[in-house]
Amino acid sequence: MAAFFAVQIFCPKDKYSKGKPFAAAGLSIYGYLLYLYTIAFRPRYSSPQYELTLFWSYKRALNGSAYLWIEIILNYILFLPVGILVPILIRHGKRKGKKVFALTMLAGFFTSFTVELSQLILHRGLMEWDDLLGNVLGTFFGYGIYRILSQVSNVCRAYYHRLIKKR
C-alpha cells in the first residue's frame, strides 16, 4: 500500500517518468526493510551504544576480525539500492550529471544519518561513524552501477532504434 502511494506521489506522468514507479516502489520496500534490519530487529540496550572513533572497525578488521569485515561489506551493500534507485526517481530533463549525483549522495548521507541517530536515541544497535562512511560509500558504488546500467541501456536503445529504421 505504501509503495502504491509513493508511486502516485512521486511519479508525475511526463516524458521523464519512465522507470519512476518502479524506483518509488523499490525505495518504499527498501526503506521498510532497512528499518527492520537496522532498528526493529536490533536488541534494545539500557543505554545508548556508540563508537565515535573514525575507522575503528577498519583497524580491527585489518588486524584479523572476520566479523568486522562482514559488517563493513554489508554496510556497502546495504546502501547500493539508494545509489541505484534515487537517481531514477529524481532524474529529469534539466537535472543531469553532477546535480543528480549530488542529490543521490545527499539522500544516502541523510538516510544513513537518520538510521544512526535512531539507533542512538532508541538504544538499538551501535551508532558509529564507520557505518555512516560505509553507507555513503555504498551509495557511491550504487550510483556507479546506475551510471553503467544507464549507458548500457542507452546503447541497447540506440541499437534497437537503428534496427527498426532499417525495416
Short mmCIF file of C-alpha atoms in Angstrom, two decimals:
data_model
loop_
_atom_site.label_atom_id
_atom_site.label_comp_id
_atom_site.label_asym_id
_atom_site.label_seq_id
_atom_site.Cartn_x
_atom_site.Cartn_y
_atom_site.Cartn_z
CA MET A 1 0.00 0.00 0.00
CA ALA A 2 2.85 2.40 0.88
CA ALA A 3 4.52 1.57 -2.42
CA PHE A 4 1.31 2.42 -4.32
CA PHE A 5 1.06 5.83 -2.64
CA ALA A 6 4.75 6.52 -3.19
CA VAL A 7 4.27 5.82 -6.89
CA GLN A 8 1.26 8.15 -7.08
CA ILE A 9 3.00 10.97 -5.21
CA PHE A 10 6.49 10.82 -6.69
CA CYS A 11 5.77 9.84 -10.28
CA PRO A 12 4.21 12.52 -12.45
CA LYS A 13 3.09 11.47 -15.89
CA ASP A 14 5.69 13.20 -18.04
CA LYS A 15 8.24 12.04 -20.55
CA TYR A 16 10.88 11.61 -17.84
CA SER A 17 8.80 9.35 -15.61
CA LYS A 18 9.76 6.06 -17.26
CA GLY A 19 11.02 3.76 -14.52
CA LYS A 20 10.00 6.09 -11.70
CA PRO A 21 7.08 3.96 -10.47
CA PHE A 22 9.42 1.00 -10.04
CA ALA A 23 12.05 3.16 -8.35
CA ALA A 24 9.48 4.63 -5.94
CA ALA A 25 8.07 1.21 -5.12
CA GLY A 26 11.58 -0.18 -4.73
CA LEU A 27 12.62 2.64 -2.41
CA SER A 28 9.47 2.19 -0.32
CA ILE A 29 10.14 -1.52 0.12
CA TYR A 30 13.84 -0.82 0.71
CA GLY A 31 13.03 1.77 3.40
CA TYR A 32 10.81 -0.69 5.25
CA LEU A 33 13.42 -3.46 5.07
CA LEU A 34 16.14 -1.01 6.14
CA TYR A 35 14.06 -0.08 9.21
CA LEU A 36 13.53 -3.73 10.10
CA TYR A 37 17.21 -4.63 9.68
CA THR A 38 18.80 -1.61 11.34
CA ILE A 39 16.31 -0.74 14.08
CA ALA A 40 13.32 -3.02 14.68
CA PHE A 41 15.17 -6.33 14.88
CA ARG A 42 18.12 -4.98 16.87
CA PRO A 43 18.32 -5.69 20.60
CA ARG A 44 17.36 -2.85 22.92
CA TYR A 45 20.12 -1.73 25.27
CA SER A 46 19.66 0.02 28.61
CA SER A 47 21.84 2.91 27.44
CA PRO A 48 22.89 4.33 24.07
CA GLN A 49 25.68 2.41 22.34
CA TYR A 50 28.08 4.46 20.24
CA GLU A 51 31.61 4.45 18.86
CA LEU A 52 32.86 7.87 17.81
CA THR A 53 36.38 6.86 16.75
CA LEU A 54 36.57 7.07 12.98
CA PHE A 55 37.98 3.97 11.24
CA TRP A 56 37.96 1.84 14.41
CA SER A 57 36.19 -1.05 12.66
CA TYR A 58 38.55 -0.86 9.68
CA LYS A 59 41.58 -1.05 12.01
CA ARG A 60 40.18 -4.09 13.82
CA ALA A 61 39.23 -5.72 10.54
CA LEU A 62 42.77 -5.24 9.26
CA ASN A 63 44.00 -6.90 12.46
CA GLY A 64 42.08 -10.06 11.57
CA SER A 65 38.45 -9.62 12.64
CA ALA A 66 36.44 -11.53 10.03
CA TYR A 67 33.18 -10.44 11.69
CA LEU A 68 34.03 -6.76 11.18
CA TRP A 69 34.97 -7.39 7.53
CA ILE A 70 31.50 -8.83 7.03
CA GLU A 71 29.92 -5.82 8.77
CA ILE A 72 31.93 -3.36 6.64
CA ILE A 73 30.98 -5.12 3.39
CA LEU A 74 27.33 -5.32 4.46
CA ASN A 75 27.33 -1.55 5.09
CA TYR A 76 28.40 -1.02 1.48
CA ILE A 77 25.85 -3.49 0.12
CA LEU A 78 23.06 -2.13 2.34
CA PHE A 79 23.10 1.25 0.58
CA LEU A 80 23.63 0.12 -3.03
CA PRO A 81 19.85 0.43 -3.66
CA VAL A 82 19.91 4.11 -2.67
CA GLY A 83 22.60 4.81 -5.25
CA ILE A 84 20.72 2.91 -7.95
CA LEU A 85 17.09 3.91 -7.29
CA VAL A 86 17.32 7.55 -6.16
CA PRO A 87 18.78 8.78 -9.50
CA ILE A 88 15.96 7.07 -11.37
CA LEU A 89 13.42 8.78 -9.14
CA ILE A 90 14.92 12.28 -9.29
CA ARG A 91 16.27 12.46 -12.84
CA HIS A 92 14.55 14.96 -15.05
CA GLY A 93 15.42 16.67 -18.30
CA LYS A 94 17.06 19.61 -16.53
CA ARG A 95 18.65 17.55 -13.77
CA LYS A 96 21.62 15.70 -15.15
CA GLY A 97 25.10 14.62 -14.18
CA LYS A 98 26.56 16.41 -11.19
CA LYS A 99 23.23 17.56 -9.78
CA VAL A 100 21.74 14.04 -9.79
CA PHE A 101 24.96 12.70 -8.28
CA ALA A 102 24.95 15.33 -5.51
CA LEU A 103 21.28 14.75 -4.67
CA THR A 104 21.83 10.99 -4.63
CA MET A 105 24.80 11.29 -2.27
CA LEU A 106 22.81 13.63 -0.01
CA ALA A 107 19.95 11.12 0.07
CA GLY A 108 22.38 8.37 1.06
CA PHE A 109 24.00 10.54 3.73
CA PHE A 110 20.74 11.70 5.30
CA THR A 111 19.23 8.21 5.21
CA SER A 112 22.30 6.77 6.90
CA PHE A 113 22.46 9.63 9.41
CA THR A 114 18.79 9.07 10.27
CA VAL A 115 19.42 5.36 10.85
CA GLU A 116 22.46 6.02 13.05
CA LEU A 117 20.70 8.74 15.05
CA SER A 118 17.65 6.48 15.51
CA GLN A 119 19.88 3.70 16.80
CA LEU A 120 21.40 6.11 19.31
CA ILE A 121 18.10 7.59 20.50
CA LEU A 122 16.18 4.29 20.60
CA HIS A 123 19.11 2.38 22.17
CA ARG A 124 19.08 -0.15 19.34
CA GLY A 125 22.32 -1.14 17.71
CA LEU A 126 25.60 0.71 17.70
CA MET A 127 25.78 4.27 16.39
CA GLU A 128 29.15 4.74 14.70
CA TRP A 129 30.80 6.98 12.15
CA ASP A 130 32.22 3.98 10.31
CA ASP A 131 28.70 2.84 9.44
CA LEU A 132 27.88 6.30 8.10
CA LEU A 133 31.04 6.25 5.98
CA GLY A 134 30.36 2.73 4.70
CA ASN A 135 26.76 3.58 3.85
CA VAL A 136 27.73 6.70 1.91
CA LEU A 137 30.37 4.70 0.03
CA GLY A 138 27.69 2.09 -0.71
CA THR A 139 25.53 4.87 -2.15
CA PHE A 140 28.50 5.99 -4.25
CA PHE A 141 29.07 2.47 -5.60
CA GLY A 142 25.33 2.11 -6.25
CA TYR A 143 25.41 5.34 -8.25
CA GLY A 144 28.29 3.90 -10.27
CA ILE A 145 26.17 0.83 -11.02
CA TYR A 146 23.30 3.13 -12.03
CA ARG A 147 25.58 5.02 -14.45
CA ILE A 148 26.88 1.80 -16.01
CA LEU A 149 23.35 0.43 -16.43
CA SER A 150 22.21 3.76 -17.91
CA GLN A 151 24.99 3.65 -20.51
CA VAL A 152 24.22 0.03 -21.40
CA SER A 153 20.53 0.92 -21.69
CA ASN A 154 21.32 3.87 -24.00
CA VAL A 155 23.49 1.69 -26.25
CA CYS A 156 20.80 -1.01 -26.42
CA ARG A 157 18.09 1.58 -27.12
CA ALA A 158 20.14 3.16 -29.93
CA TYR A 159 20.83 -0.25 -31.46
CA TYR A 160 17.13 -1.14 -31.27
CA HIS A 161 16.12 2.12 -33.00
CA ARG A 162 18.66 1.51 -35.78
CA LEU A 163 17.21 -1.95 -36.35
CA ILE A 164 13.68 -0.56 -36.60
CA LYS A 165 14.72 2.15 -39.10
CA LYS A 166 16.29 -0.46 -41.40
CA ARG A 167 12.95 -2.23 -41.82
#
